[in-house]
Tab-separated table of C-alpha atoms and ligand atoms in Angstrom:
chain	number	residue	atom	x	y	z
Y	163	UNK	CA	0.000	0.000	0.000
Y	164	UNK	CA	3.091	2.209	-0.094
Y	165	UNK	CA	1.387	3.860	-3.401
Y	166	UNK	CA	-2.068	4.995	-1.516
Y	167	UNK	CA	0.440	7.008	0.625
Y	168	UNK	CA	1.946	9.390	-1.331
Y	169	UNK	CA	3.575	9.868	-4.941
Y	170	UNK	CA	7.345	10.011	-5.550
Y	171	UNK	CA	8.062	9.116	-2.097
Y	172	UNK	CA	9.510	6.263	0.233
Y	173	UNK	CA	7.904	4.612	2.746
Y	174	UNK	CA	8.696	2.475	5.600
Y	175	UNK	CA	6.686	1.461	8.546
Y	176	UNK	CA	7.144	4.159	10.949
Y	177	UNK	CA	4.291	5.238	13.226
Y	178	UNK	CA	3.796	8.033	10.908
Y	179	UNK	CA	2.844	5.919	8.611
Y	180	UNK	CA	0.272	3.960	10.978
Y	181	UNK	CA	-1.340	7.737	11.355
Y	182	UNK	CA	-1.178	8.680	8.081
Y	183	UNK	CA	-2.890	5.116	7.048
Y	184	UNK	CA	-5.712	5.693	9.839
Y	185	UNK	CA	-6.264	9.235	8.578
Y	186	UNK	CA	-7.036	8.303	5.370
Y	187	UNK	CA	-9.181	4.998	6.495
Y	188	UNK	CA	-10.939	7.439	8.369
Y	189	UNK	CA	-11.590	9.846	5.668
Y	190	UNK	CA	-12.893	7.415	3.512
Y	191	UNK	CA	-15.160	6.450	6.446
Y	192	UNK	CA	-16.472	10.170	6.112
Y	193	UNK	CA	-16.615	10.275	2.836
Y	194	UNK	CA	-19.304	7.443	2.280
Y	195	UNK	CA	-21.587	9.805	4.065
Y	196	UNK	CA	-20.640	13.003	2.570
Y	197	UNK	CA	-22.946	12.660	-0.572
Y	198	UNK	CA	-26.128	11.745	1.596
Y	199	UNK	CA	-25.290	13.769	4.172
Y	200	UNK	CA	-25.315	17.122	2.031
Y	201	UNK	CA	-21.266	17.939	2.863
Y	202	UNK	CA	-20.435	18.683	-0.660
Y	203	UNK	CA	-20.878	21.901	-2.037
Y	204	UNK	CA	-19.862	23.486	-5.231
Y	205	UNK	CA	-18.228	26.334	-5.764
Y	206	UNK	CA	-17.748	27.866	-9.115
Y	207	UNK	CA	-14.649	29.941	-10.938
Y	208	UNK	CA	-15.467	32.516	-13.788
Y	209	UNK	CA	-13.603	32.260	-16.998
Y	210	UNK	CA	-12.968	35.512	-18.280
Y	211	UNK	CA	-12.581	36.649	-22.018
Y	212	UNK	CA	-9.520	38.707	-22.716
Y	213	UNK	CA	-11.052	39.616	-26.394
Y	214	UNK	CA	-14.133	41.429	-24.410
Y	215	UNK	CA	-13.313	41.584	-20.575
Y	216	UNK	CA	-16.985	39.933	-20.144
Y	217	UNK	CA	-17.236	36.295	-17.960
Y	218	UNK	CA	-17.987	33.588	-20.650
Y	219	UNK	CA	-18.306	30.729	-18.675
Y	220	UNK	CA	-17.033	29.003	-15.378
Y	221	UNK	CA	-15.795	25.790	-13.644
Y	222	UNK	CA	-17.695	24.204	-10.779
Y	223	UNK	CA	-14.812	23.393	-7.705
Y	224	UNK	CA	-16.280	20.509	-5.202
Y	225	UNK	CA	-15.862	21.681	-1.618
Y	226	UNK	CA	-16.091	19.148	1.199
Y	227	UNK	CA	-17.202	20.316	4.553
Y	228	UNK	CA	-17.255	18.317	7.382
Y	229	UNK	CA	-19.048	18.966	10.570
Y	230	UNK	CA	-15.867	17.463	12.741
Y	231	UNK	CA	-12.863	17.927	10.499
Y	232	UNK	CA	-13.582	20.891	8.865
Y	233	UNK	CA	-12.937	22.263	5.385
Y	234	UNK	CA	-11.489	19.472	3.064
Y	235	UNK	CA	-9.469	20.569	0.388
Y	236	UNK	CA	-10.007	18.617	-2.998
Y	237	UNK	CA	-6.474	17.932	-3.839
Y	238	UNK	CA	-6.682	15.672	-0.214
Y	239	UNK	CA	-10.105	14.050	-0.868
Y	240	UNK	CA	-10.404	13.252	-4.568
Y	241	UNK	CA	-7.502	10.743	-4.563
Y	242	UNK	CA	-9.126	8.913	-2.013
Y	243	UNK	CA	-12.451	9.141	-4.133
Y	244	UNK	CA	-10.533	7.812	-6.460
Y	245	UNK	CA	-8.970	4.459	-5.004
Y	246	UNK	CA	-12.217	3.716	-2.890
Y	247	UNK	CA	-14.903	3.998	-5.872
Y	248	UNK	CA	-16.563	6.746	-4.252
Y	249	UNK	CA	-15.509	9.349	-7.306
Y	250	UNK	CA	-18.561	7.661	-9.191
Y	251	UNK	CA	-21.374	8.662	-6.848
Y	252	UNK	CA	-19.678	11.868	-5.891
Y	253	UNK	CA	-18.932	12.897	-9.574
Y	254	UNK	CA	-22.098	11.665	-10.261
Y	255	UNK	CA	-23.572	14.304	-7.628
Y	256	UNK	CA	-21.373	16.929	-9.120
Y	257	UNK	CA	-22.631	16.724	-12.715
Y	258	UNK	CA	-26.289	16.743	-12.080
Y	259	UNK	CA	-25.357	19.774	-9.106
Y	260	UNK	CA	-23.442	21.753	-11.784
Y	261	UNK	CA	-25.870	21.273	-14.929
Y	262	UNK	CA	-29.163	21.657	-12.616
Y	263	UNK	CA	-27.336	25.395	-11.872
Y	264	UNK	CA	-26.297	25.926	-15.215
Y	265	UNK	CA	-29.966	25.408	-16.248
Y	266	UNK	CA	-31.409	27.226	-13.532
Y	267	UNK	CA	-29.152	30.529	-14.402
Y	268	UNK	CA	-29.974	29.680	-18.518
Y	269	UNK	CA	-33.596	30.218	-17.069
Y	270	UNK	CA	-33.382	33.285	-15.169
Y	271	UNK	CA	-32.162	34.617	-18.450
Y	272	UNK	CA	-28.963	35.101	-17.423
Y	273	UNK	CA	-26.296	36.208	-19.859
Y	274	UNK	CA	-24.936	33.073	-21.404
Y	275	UNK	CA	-22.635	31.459	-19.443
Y	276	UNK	CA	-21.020	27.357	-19.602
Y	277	UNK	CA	-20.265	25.265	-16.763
Y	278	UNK	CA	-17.143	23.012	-16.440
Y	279	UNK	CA	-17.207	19.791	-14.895
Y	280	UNK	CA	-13.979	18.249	-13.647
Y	281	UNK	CA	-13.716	14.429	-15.001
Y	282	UNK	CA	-11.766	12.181	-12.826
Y	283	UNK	CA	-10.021	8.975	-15.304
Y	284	UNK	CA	-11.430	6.604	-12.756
Y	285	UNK	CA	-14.882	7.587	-14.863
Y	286	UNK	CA	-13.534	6.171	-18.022
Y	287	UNK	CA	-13.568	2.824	-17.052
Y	288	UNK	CA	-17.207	3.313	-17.476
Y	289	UNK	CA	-19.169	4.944	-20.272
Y	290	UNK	CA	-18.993	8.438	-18.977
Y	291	UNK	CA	-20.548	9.697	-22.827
Y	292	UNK	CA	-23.822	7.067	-21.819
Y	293	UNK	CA	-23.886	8.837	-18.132
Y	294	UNK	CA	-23.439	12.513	-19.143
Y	295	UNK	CA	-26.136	12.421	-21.693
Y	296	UNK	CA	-28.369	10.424	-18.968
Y	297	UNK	CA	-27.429	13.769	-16.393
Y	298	UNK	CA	-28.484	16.871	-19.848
Y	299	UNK	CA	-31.758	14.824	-20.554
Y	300	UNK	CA	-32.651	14.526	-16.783
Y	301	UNK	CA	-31.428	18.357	-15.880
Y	302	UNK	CA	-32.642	20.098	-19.598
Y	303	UNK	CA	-29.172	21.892	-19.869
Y	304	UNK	CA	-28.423	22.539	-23.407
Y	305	UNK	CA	-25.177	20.543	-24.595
Y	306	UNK	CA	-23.267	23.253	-25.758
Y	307	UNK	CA	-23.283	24.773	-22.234
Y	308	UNK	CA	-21.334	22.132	-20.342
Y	309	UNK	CA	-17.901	21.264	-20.875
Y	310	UNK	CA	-15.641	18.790	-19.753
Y	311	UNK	CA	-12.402	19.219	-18.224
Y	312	UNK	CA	-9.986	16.466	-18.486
Y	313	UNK	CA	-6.609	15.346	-17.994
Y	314	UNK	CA	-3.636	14.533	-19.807
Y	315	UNK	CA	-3.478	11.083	-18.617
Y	316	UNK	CA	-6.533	10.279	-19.239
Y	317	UNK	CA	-5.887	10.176	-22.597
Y	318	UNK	CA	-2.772	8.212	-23.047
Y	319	UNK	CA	-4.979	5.219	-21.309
Y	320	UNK	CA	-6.865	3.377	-23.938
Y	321	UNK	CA	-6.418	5.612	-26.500
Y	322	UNK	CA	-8.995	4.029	-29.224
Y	323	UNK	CA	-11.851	3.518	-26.487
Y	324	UNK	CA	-11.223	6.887	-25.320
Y	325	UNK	CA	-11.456	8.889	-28.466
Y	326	UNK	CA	-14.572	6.689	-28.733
Y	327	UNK	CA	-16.411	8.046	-25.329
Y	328	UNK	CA	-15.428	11.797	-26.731
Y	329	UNK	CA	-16.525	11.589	-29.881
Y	330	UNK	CA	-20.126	10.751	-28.527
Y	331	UNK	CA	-19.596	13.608	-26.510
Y	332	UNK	CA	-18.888	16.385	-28.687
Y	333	UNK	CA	-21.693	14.886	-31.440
Y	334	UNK	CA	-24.457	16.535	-29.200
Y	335	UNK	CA	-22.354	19.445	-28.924
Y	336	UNK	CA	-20.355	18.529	-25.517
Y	337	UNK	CA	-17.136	20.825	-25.338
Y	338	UNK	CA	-13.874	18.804	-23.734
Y	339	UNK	CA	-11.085	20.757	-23.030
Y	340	UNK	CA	-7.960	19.558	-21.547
Y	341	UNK	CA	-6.769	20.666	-18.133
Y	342	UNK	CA	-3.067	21.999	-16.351
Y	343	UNK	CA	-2.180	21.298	-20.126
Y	344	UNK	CA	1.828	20.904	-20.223
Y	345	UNK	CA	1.832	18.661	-16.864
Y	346	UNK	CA	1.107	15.766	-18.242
Y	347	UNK	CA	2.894	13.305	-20.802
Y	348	UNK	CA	0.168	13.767	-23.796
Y	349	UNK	CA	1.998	13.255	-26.888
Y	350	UNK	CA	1.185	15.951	-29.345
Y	351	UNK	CA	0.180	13.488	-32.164
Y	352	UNK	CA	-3.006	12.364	-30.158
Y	353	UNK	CA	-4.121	15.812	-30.155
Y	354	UNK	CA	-4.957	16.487	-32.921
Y	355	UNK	CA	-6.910	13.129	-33.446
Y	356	UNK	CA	-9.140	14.492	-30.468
Y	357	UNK	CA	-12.282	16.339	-30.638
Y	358	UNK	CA	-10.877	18.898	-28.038
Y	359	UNK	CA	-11.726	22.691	-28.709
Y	360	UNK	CA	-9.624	24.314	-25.750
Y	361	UNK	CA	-6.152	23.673	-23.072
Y	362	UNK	CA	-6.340	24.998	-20.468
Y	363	UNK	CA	-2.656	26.138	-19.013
Y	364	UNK	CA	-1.619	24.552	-16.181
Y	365	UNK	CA	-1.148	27.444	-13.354
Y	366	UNK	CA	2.710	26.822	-12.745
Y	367	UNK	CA	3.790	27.851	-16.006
Y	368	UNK	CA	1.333	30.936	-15.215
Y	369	UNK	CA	3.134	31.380	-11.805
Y	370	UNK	CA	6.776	32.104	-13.384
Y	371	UNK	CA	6.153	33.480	-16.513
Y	372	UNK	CA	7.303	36.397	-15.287
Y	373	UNK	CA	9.889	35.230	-13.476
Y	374	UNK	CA	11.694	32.337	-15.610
Y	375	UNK	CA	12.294	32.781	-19.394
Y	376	UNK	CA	11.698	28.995	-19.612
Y	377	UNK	CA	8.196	28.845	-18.703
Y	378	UNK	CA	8.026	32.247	-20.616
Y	379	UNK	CA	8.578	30.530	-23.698
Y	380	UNK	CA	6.391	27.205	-22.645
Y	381	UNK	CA	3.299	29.608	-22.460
Y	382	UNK	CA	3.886	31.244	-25.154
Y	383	UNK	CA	4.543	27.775	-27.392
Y	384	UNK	CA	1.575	26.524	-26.123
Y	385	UNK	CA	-0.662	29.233	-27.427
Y	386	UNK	CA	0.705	29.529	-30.355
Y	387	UNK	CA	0.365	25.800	-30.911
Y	388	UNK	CA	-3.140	25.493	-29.692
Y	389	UNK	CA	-3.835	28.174	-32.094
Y	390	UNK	CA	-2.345	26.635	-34.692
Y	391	UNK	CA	-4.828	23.427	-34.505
Y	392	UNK	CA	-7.379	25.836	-33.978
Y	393	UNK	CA	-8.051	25.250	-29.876
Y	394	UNK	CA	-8.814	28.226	-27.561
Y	395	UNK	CA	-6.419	28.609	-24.768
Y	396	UNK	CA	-7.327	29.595	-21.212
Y	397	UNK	CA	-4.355	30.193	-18.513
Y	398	UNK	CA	-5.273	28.857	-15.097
Y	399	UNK	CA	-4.321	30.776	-12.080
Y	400	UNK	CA	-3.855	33.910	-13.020
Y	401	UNK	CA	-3.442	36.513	-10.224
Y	402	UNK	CA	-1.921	39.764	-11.170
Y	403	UNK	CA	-2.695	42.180	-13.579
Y	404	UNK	CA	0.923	41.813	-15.063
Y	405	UNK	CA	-0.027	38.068	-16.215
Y	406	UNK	CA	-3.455	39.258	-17.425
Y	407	UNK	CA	-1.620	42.126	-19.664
Y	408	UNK	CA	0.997	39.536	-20.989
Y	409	UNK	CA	-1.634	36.689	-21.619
Y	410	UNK	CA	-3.225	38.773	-24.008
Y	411	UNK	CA	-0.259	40.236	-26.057
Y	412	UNK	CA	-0.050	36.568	-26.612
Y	413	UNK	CA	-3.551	36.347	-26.904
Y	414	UNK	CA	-4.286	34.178	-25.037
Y	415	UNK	CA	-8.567	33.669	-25.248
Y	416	UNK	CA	-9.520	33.380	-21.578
Y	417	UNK	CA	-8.056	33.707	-17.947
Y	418	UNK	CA	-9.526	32.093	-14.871
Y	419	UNK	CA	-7.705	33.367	-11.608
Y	420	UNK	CA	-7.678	34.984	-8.365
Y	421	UNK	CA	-6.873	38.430	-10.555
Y	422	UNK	CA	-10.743	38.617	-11.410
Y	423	UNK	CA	-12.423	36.209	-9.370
Y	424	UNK	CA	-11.958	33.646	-6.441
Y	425	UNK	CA	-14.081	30.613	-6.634
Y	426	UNK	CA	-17.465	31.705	-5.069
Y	427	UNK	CA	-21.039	30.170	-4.536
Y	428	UNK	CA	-23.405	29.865	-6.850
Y	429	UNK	CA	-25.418	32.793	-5.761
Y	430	UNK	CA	-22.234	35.276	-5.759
Y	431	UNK	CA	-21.491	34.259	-9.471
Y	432	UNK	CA	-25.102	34.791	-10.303
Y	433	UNK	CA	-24.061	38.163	-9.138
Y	434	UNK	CA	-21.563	38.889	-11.329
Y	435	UNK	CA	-23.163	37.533	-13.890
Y	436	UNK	CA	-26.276	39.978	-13.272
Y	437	UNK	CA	-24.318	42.614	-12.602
Y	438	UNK	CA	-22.167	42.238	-15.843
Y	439	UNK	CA	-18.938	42.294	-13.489
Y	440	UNK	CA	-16.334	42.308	-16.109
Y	441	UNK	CA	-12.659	42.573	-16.567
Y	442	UNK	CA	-10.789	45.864	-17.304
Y	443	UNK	CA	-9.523	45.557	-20.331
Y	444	UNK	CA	-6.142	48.171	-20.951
Y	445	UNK	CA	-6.161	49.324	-24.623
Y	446	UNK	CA	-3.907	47.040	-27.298
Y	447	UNK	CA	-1.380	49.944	-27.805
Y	448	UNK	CA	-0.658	49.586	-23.965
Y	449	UNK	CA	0.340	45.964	-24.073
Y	450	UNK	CA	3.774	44.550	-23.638
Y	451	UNK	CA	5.841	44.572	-26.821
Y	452	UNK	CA	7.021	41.135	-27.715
Y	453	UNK	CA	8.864	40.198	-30.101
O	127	C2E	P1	-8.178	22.252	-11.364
O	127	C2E	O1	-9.266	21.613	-12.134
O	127	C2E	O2	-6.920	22.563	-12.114
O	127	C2E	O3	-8.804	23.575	-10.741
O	127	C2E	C1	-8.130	24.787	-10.570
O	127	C2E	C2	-7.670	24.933	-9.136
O	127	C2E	O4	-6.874	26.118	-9.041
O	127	C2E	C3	-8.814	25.135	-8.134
O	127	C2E	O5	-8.386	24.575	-6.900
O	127	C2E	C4	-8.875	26.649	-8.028
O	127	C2E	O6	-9.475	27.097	-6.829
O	127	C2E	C5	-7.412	26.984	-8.072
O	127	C2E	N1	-7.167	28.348	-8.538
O	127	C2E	C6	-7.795	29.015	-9.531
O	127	C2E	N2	-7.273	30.239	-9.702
O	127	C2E	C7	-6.286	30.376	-8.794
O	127	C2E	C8	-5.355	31.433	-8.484
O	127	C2E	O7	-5.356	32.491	-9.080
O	127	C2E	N3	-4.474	31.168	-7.482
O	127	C2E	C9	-4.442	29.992	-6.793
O	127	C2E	N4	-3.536	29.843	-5.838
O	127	C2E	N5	-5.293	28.972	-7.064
O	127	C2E	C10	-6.200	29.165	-8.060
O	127	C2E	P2	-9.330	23.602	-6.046
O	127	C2E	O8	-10.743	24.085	-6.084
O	127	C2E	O9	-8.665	23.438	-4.712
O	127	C2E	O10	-9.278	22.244	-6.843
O	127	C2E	C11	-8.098	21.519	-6.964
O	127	C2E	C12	-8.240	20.378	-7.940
O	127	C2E	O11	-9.167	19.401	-7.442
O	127	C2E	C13	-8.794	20.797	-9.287
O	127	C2E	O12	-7.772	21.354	-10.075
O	127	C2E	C14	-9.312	19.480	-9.810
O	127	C2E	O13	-8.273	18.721	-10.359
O	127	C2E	C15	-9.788	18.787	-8.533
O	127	C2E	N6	-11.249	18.919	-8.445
O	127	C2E	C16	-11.991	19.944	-7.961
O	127	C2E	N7	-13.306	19.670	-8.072
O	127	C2E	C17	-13.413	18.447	-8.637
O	127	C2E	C18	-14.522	17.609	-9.030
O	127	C2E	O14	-15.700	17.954	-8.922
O	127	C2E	N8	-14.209	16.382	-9.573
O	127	C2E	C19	-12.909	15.977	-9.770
O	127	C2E	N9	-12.692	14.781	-10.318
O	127	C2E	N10	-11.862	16.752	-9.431
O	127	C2E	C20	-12.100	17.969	-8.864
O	128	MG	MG1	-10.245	21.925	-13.819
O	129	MG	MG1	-6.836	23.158	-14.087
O	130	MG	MG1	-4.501	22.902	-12.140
C-alpha cells in the first residue's frame, strides 16, 4: 500500500505511517456519508474573455465540509475518491449539481454562461458519454453549455476507447477541453486526433512566466500551438494584472484566476453575472511589446 500514501516518495513502517494510514481509512469512512449527508458543495470559478473583458463561462470546484474535520481541500479528498470507488457517486452528484445550476441561471435569463465539470479517469472505465447524456436529458441543460475538463493522462490510457467516449460527446455538442495542459505526458500526435476545442494552461507555467524565461517561452509555445490546430487557450491561475496584460499580447482567449475572481457560490457568481462584473480591459497599444 506504499502507493495509496503518497507519490514520488519512500515509505517504511514508521508510526507516521500507521497515522497517516488511519487518517485516510478514516476519511474514507467520512466520505461514504458526505454525498447523503449534504457535505459537498460546489463552488464555481469565472472564466474571463480577454477579447471582451466579459465572464464567458465558469468551472464548478467541489468543496467538502465536514461537521468534525472541517474544510477538506479537494487535492486531499479526490484521490481517495478515487482508489475507494466513491468518485462515481460523488462525480455523479457533481454533474447533475453543476448542470441543474447551469440550467437554472440559462432560465433566469442570465447572460450566457457554460459550466465546467472536472472528469476524474477513474470515470472512463465506465461509459462516462452514456452517463453525461443520462445527467443533460434529466437536468434540460443545453449541450453546448457544459464542458468537460480532463486530464492529460486520461488520454494516453486506452487511447482508441477513449477517443470513442469523446466523440459521442462532442456529437451533441459537448465541449472537452484539456486541463493543467503541459503537466502531463500527452503526446502531441493524439491531439490532434481528439475532438478537443480548448487547453487549459496549467497554473505553474502561469506562476513564473514572469519570473523564468523557460516557462516564458512554454506559455507562449503553447498558445501559439493550440492556435495553430485551432483550440482556444485559457491560462489557469492567473493573479496579477501583469499576467493578465501579458496573456493577451499573446492572446491568449480566456483567464480564470484569483486576478478577477476567487471561486465563489453559486449565488455570488449569479451576481456577477447579473451585474455584468467584467474585466478591465487596458487598450492594445498599452500591451507589452514582444517580439
Ligand atoms: P483544477 O481543475 O486545475 O482547478 C483549478 C484549481 O486552481 C482550483 O483549486 C482553483 O481554486 C485553483 N485556482 C484558480 N485560480 C487560482 C489562483 O489564481 N491562485 C491559486 N492559488 N489557485 C487558483 P481547487 O478548487 O482546490 O481544486 C483543486 C483540484 O481538485 C482541481 O484542479 C481538480 O483537479 C480537482 N477537483 C476539484 N473539483 C473536482 C470535481 O468535482 N471532480 C474531480 N474529479 N476533481 C475535482
Ligand atoms: Mg479543472
Ligand atoms: Mg486546471
Ligand atoms: Mg490545475
Amino acid at each position: 500500500h506504499a502507493k495509496r500514501l503518497g507519490r514520488n516518495r519512500c515509505v517504511s513502517f514508521t508510526a507516521e505511517m500507521n497515522q497517516q494510514m488511519q487518517q485516510r481509512i478514516n476519511l474514507e469512512t467520512f466520505l461514504h456519508g458526505a454525498v447523503a449527508a449534504g457535505q459537498l458543495q460546489l463552488v464555481y470559478q469565472p472564466k474571463v474573455s480577454l477579447h471582451t473583458g466579459g465572464i464567458v463561462g465558469c468551472e464548478a470546484l467541489l468543496r467538502w465540509h465536514h461537521p468534525q474535520l472541517g474544510m477538506i481541500p479537494p487535492d486531499q479528498f479526490i484521490p481517495v475518491a478515487e482508489e475507494s470507488g466513491l468518485i462515481v457517486p460523488i462525480s455523479a452528484w457533481v454533474m447533475r449539481t453543476a448542470c441543474l445550476q447551469a440550467k437554472a441561471w440559462f432560465d433566469a435569463g442570465l447572460p450566457r454562461t457554460t459550466v465546467a465539470v472536472n472528469i476524474s479517469a477513474y470515470l472512463l472505465q465506465q461509459d462516462l458519454s452514456v452517463w453525461t447524456l443520462d445527467v443533460l436529458q434529466e437536468t434540460g441543460l443545453a449541450p453546448e453549455l457544459l464542458e468537460l475538463e480532463l486530464t492529460e493522462s486520461m488520454i494516453a490510457q486506452d487511447v482508441e476507447r477513449t477517443i470513442g467516449i469523446f466523440d459521442r460527446l462532442t456529437a451533441v455538442g459537448i465541449r472537452l477541453s484539456i486541463d493543467d495542459f503541459g503537466t502531463g505526458y500527452s503526446s502531441l500526435s493524439y491531439l490532434k486526433h481528439l475532438p478537443v476545442d480548448t487547453l487549459k494552461i496549467d497554473k505553474s507555467f502561469v506562476d513564473n512566466m514572469l519570473i523564468r524565461s523557460e516557462d516564458e517561452a512554454i506559455v507562449r509555445s503553447v498558445i501559439r500551438l493550440a492556435h495553430s490546430l485551432k483550440f482556444k487557450v485559457v491560462a489557469e491561475g492567473v493573479e496579477t494584472a501583469e499576467q493578465c496584460d501579458v496573456l493577451r499580447a499573446y492572446r491568449c482567449d480566456e483567464i480564470q484566476g484569483y486576478y478577477f475572481s476567487k471561486p465563489v457560490s453559486a449565488q455570488a457568481f449569479e451576481t456577477l453575472l447579473r451585474e455584468g462584473t467584467r474585466l478591465e480591459i487596458s487598450d492594445t497599444t498599452m500591451l507589452p511589446k514582444i517580439s
